[in-house]
Short mmCIF file of N, CA and C in Angstrom, two decimals:
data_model
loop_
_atom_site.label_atom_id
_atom_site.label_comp_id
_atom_site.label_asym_id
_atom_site.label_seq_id
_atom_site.Cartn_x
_atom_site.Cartn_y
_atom_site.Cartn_z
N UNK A 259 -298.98 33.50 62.72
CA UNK A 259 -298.08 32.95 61.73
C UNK A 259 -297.41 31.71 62.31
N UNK A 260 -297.38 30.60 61.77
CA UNK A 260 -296.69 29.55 61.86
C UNK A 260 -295.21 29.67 61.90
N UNK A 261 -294.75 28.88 62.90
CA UNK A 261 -293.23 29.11 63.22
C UNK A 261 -292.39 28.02 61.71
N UNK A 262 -291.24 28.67 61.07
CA UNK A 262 -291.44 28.04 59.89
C UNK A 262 -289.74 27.64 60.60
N UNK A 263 -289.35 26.02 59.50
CA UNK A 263 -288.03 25.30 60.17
C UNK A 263 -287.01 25.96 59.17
N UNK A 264 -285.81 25.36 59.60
CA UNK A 264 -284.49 25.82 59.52
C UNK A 264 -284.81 25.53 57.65
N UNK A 265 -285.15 24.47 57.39
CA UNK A 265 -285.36 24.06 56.00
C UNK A 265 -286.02 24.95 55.83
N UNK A 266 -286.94 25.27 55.86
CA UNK A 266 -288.07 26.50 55.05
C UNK A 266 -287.64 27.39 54.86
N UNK A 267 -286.72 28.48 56.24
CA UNK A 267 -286.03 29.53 56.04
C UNK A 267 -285.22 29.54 55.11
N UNK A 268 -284.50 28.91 54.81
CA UNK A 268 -283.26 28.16 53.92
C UNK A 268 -284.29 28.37 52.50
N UNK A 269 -284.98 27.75 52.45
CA UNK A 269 -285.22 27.68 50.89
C UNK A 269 -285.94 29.19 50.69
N UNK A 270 -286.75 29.82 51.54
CA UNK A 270 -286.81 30.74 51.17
C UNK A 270 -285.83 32.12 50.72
N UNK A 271 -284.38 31.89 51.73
CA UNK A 271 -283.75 32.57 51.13
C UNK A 271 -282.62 32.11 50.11
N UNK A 272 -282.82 30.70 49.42
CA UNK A 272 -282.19 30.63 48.47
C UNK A 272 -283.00 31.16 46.78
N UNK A 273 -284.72 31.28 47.44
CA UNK A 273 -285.26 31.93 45.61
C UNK A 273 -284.55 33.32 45.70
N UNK A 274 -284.05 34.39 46.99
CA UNK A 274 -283.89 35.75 46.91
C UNK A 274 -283.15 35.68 46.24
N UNK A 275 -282.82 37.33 45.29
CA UNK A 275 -281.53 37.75 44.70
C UNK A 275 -280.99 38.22 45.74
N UNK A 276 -279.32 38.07 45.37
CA UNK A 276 -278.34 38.67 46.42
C UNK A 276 -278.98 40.25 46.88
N UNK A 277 -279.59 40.95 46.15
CA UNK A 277 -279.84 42.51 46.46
C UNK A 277 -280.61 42.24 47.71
N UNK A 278 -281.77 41.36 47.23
CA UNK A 278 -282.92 41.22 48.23
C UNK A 278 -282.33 40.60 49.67
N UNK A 279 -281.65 39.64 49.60
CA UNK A 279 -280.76 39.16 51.06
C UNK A 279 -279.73 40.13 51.47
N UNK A 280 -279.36 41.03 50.82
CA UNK A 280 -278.87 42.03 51.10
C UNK A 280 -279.58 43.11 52.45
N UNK A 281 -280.72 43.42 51.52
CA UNK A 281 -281.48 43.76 52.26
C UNK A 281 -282.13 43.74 53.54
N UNK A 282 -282.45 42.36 53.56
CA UNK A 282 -282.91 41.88 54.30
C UNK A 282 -282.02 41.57 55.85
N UNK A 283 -280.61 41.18 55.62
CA UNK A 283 -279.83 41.38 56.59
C UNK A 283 -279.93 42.78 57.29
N UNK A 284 -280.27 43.72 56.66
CA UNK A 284 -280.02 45.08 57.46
C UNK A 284 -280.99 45.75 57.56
N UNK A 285 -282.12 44.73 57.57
CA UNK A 285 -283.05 44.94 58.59
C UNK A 285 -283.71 44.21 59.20
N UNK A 286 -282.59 42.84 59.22
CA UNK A 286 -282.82 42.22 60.56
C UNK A 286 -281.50 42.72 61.17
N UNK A 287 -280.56 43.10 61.14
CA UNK A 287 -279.76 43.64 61.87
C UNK A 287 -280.61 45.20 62.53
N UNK A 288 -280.58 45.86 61.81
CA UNK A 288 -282.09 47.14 62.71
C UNK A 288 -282.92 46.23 63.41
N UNK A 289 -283.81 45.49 63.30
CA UNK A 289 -285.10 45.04 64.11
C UNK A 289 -284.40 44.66 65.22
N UNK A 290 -283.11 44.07 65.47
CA UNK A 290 -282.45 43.50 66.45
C UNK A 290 -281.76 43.64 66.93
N UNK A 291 -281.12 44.90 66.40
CA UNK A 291 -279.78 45.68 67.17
C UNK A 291 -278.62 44.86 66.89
N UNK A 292 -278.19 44.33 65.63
CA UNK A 292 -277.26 42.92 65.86
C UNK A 292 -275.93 43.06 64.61
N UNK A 293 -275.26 43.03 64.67
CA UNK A 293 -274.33 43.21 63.05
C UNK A 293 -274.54 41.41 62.69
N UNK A 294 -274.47 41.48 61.22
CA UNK A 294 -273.95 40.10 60.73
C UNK A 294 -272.64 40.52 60.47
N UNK A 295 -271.80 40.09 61.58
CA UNK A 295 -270.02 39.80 61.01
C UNK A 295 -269.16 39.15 60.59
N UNK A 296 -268.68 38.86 59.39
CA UNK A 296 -268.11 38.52 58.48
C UNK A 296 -266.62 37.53 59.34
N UNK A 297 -266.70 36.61 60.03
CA UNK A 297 -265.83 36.10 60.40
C UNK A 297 -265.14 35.21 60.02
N UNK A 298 -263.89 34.92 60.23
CA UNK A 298 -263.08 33.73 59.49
C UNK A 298 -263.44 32.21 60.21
N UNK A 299 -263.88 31.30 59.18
CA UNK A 299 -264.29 30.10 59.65
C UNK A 299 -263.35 29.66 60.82
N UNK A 300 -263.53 28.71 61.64
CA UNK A 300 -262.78 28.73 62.63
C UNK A 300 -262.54 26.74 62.23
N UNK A 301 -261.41 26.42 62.54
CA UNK A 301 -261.23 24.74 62.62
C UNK A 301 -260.90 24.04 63.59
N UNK A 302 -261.35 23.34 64.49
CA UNK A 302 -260.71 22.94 65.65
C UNK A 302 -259.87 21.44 65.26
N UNK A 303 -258.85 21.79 66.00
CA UNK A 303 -257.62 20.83 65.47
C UNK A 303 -257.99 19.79 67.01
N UNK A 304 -257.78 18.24 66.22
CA UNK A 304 -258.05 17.35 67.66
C UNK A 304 -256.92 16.57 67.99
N UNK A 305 -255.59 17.06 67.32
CA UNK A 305 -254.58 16.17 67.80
C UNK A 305 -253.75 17.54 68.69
N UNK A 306 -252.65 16.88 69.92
CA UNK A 306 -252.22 17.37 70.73
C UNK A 306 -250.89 17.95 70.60
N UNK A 307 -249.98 18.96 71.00
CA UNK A 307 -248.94 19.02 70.71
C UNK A 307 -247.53 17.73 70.49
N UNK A 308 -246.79 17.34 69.91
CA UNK A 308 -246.01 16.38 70.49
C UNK A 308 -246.42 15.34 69.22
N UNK A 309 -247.72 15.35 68.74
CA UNK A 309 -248.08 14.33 68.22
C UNK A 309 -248.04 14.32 66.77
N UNK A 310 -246.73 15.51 66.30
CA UNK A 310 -246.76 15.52 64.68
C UNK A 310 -246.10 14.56 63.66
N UNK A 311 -244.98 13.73 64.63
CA UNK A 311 -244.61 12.18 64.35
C UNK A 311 -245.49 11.18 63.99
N UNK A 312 -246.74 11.18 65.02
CA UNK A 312 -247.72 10.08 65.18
C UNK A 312 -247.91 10.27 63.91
N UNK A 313 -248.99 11.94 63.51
CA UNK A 313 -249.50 12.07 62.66
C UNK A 313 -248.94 12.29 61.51
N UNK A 314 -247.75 12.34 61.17
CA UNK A 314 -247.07 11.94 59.95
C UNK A 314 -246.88 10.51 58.97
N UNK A 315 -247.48 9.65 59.95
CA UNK A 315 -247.60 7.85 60.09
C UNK A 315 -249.25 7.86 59.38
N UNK A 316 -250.17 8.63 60.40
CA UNK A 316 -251.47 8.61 59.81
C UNK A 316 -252.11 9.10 58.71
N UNK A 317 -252.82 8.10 58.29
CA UNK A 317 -253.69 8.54 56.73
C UNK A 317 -253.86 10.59 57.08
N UNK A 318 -254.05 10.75 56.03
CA UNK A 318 -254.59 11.92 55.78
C UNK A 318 -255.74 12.07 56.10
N UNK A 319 -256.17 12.89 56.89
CA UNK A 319 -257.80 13.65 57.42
C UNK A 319 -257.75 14.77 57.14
N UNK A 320 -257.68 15.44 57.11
CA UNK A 320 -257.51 16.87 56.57
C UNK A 320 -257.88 17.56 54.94
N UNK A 321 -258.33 17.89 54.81
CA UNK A 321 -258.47 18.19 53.62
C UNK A 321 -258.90 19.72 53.03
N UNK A 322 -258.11 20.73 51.96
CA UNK A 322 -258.43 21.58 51.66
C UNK A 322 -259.17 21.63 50.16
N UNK A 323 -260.61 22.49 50.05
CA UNK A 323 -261.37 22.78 48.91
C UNK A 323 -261.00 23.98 48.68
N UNK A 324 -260.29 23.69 47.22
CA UNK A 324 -259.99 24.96 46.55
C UNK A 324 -260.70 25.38 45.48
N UNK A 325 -260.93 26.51 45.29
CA UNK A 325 -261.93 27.04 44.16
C UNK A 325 -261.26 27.52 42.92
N UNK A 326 -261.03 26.61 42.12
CA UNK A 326 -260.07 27.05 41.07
C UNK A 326 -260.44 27.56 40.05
N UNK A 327 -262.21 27.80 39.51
CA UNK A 327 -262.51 28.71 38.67
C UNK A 327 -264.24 29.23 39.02
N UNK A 328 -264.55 29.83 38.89
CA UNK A 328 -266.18 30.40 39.01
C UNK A 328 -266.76 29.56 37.72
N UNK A 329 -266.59 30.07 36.84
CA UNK A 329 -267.72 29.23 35.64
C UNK A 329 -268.45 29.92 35.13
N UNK A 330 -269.71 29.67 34.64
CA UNK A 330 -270.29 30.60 33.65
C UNK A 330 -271.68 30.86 34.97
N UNK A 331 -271.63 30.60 35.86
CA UNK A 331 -272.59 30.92 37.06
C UNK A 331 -272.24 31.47 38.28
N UNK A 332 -271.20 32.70 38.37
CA UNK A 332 -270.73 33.33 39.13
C UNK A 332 -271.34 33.49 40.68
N UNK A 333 -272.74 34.66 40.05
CA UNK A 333 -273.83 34.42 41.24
C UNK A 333 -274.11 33.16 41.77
N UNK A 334 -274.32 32.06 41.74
CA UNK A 334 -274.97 30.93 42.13
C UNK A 334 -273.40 30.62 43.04
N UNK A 335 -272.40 30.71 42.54
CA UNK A 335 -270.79 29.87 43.06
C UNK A 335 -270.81 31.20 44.39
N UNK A 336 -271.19 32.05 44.22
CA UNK A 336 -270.97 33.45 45.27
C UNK A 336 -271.91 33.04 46.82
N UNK A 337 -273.23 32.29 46.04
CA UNK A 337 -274.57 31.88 46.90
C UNK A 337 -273.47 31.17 48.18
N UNK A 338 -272.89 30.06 47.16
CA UNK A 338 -272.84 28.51 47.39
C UNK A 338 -271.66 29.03 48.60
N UNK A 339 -270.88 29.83 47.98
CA UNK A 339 -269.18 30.20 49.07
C UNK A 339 -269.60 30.87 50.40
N UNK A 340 -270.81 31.41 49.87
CA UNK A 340 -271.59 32.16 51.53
C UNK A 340 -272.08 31.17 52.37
N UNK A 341 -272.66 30.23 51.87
CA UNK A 341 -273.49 29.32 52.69
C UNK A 341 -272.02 28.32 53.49
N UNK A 342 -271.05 27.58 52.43
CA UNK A 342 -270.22 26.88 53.18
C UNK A 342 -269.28 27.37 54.28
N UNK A 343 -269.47 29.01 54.13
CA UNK A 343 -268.54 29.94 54.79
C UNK A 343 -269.11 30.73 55.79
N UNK A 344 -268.73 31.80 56.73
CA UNK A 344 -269.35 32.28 56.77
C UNK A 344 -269.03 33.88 56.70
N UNK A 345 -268.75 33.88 55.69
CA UNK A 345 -268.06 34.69 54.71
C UNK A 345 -269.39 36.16 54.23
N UNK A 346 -269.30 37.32 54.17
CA UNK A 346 -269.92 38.00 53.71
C UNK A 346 -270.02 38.64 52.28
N UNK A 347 -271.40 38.73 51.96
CA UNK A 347 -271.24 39.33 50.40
C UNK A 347 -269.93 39.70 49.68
N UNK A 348 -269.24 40.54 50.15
CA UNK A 348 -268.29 41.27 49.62
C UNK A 348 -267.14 40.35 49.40
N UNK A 349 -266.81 39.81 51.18
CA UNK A 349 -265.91 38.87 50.76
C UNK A 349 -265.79 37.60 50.18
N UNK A 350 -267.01 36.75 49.65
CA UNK A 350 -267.32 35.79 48.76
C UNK A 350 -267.33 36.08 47.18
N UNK A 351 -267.43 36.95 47.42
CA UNK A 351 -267.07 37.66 45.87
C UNK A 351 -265.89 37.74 45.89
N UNK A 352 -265.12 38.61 46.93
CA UNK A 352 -263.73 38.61 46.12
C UNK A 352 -262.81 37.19 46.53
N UNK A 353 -263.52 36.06 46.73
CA UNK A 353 -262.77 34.87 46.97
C UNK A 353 -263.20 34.24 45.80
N UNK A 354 -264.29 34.43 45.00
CA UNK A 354 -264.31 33.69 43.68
C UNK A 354 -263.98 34.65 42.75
N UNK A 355 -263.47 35.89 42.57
CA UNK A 355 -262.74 36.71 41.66
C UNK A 355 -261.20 36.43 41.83
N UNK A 356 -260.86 36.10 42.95
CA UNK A 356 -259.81 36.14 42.65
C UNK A 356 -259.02 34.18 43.00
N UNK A 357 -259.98 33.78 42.53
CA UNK A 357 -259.48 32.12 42.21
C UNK A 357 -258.07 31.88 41.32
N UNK A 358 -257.32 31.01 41.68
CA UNK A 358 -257.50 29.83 42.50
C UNK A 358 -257.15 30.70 44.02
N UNK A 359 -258.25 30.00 44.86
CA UNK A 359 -258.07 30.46 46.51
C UNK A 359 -259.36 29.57 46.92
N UNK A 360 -258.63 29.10 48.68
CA UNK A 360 -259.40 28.05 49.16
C UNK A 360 -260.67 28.55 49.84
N UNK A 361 -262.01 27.67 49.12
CA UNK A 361 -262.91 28.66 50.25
C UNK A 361 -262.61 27.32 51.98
N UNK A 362 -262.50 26.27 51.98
CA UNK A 362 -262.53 25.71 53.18
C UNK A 362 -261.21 25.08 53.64
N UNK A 363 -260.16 25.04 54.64
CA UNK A 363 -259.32 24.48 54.54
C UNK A 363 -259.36 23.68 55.94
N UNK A 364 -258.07 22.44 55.92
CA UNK A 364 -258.40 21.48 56.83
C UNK A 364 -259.82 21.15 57.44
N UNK A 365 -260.70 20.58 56.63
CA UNK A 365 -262.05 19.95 57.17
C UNK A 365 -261.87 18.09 56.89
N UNK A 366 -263.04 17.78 57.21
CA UNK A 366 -262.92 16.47 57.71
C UNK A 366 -263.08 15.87 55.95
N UNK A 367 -262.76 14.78 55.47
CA UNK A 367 -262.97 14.10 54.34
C UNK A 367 -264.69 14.08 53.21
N UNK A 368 -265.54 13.72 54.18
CA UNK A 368 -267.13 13.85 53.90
C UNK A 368 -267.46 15.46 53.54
N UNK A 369 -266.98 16.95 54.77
CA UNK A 369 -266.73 18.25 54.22
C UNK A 369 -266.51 18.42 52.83
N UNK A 370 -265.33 18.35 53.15
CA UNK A 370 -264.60 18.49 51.45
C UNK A 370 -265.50 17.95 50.49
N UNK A 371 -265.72 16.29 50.50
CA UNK A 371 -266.60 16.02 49.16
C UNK A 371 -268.02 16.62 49.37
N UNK A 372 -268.64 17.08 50.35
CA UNK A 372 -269.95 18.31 50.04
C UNK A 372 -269.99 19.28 49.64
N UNK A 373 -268.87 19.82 50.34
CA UNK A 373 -268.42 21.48 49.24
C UNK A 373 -268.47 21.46 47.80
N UNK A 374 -267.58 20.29 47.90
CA UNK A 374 -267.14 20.59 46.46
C UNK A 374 -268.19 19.95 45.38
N UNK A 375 -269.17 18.88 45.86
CA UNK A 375 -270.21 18.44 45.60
C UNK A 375 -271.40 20.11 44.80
N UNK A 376 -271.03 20.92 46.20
CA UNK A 376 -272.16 21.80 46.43
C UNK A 376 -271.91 22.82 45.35
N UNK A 377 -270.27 23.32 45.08
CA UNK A 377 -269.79 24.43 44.26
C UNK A 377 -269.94 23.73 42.87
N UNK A 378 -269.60 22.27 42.87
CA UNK A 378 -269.79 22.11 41.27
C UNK A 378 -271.04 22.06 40.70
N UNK A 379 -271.74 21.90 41.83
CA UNK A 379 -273.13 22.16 41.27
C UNK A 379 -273.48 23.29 40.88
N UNK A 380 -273.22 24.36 41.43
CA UNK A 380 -272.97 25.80 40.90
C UNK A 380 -272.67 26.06 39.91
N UNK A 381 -271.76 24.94 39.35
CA UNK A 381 -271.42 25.39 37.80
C UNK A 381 -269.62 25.56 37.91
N UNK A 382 -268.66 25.72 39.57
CA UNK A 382 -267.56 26.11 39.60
C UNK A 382 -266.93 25.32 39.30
N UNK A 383 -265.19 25.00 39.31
CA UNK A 383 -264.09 24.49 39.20
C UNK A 383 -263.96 24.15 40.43
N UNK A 384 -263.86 22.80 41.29
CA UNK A 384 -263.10 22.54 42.33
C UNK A 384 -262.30 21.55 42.49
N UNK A 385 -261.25 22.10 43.40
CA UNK A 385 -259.63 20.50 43.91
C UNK A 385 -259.97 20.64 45.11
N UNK A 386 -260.16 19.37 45.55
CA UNK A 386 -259.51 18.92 46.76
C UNK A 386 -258.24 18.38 46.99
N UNK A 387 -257.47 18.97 48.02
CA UNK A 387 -256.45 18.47 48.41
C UNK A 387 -256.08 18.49 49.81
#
């Protein structure tokens, strides 16, 4: 079998239904001995203590994507919050049930307009701020 790329994998598991990627996690978690764990995105901050003066002077970098409605394509906005996140089934669901709530916060300017690029394509409601 041909070793297939990050793109291929990717599109193959974007035709699955959630059941089937469901699945499939937990038994690549069995084949591998491995949990997929549901962790909170992490942000690394690049300014230093001391420097909240400076950065009160500087433009805005920072930016939070908030998900302010699902839409008439729930599943697809659920896909989209897993992929920008790395957020698990359960909890991507209950972050677009219970909107308005941010799926990404403080990311870089270009972030923000892909997310939100990515969720409205989904069909969702999104603010950046």
């Amino acid at each position: 079998m041909a070793k297939l790329s990050q793109e291929d994998l990717l599109a193959q598991f974007e035709e699955m239904t959630l059941i089937e990627l469901s699945e499939f996690v937990k038994a690549f978690e069995e084949k591998f001995d491995v949990t997929a764990a549901a962790a909170a995105p992490v942000v690394v901050a690049g300014g230093a203590a001391g420097g909240a003066a400076a950065a009160a002077e500087e433009e805005k970098d920072e930016f939070d994507v908030i998900l302010t409605g699902a839409g008439d394509k729930k599943i697809q906005v659920i896909k989209v919050v897993r992929e920008l996140t790395s957020l698990g089934l359960k909890e991507a669901k209950d972050l677009v049930d219970g909107t308005p709530k941010p799926v990404l916060e403080k990311v870089a300017k270009d972030a923000a307009d892909k997310a939100k690029e990515a969720l409205e394509g989904a069909g969702a409601s999104v603010e950046v701020k």
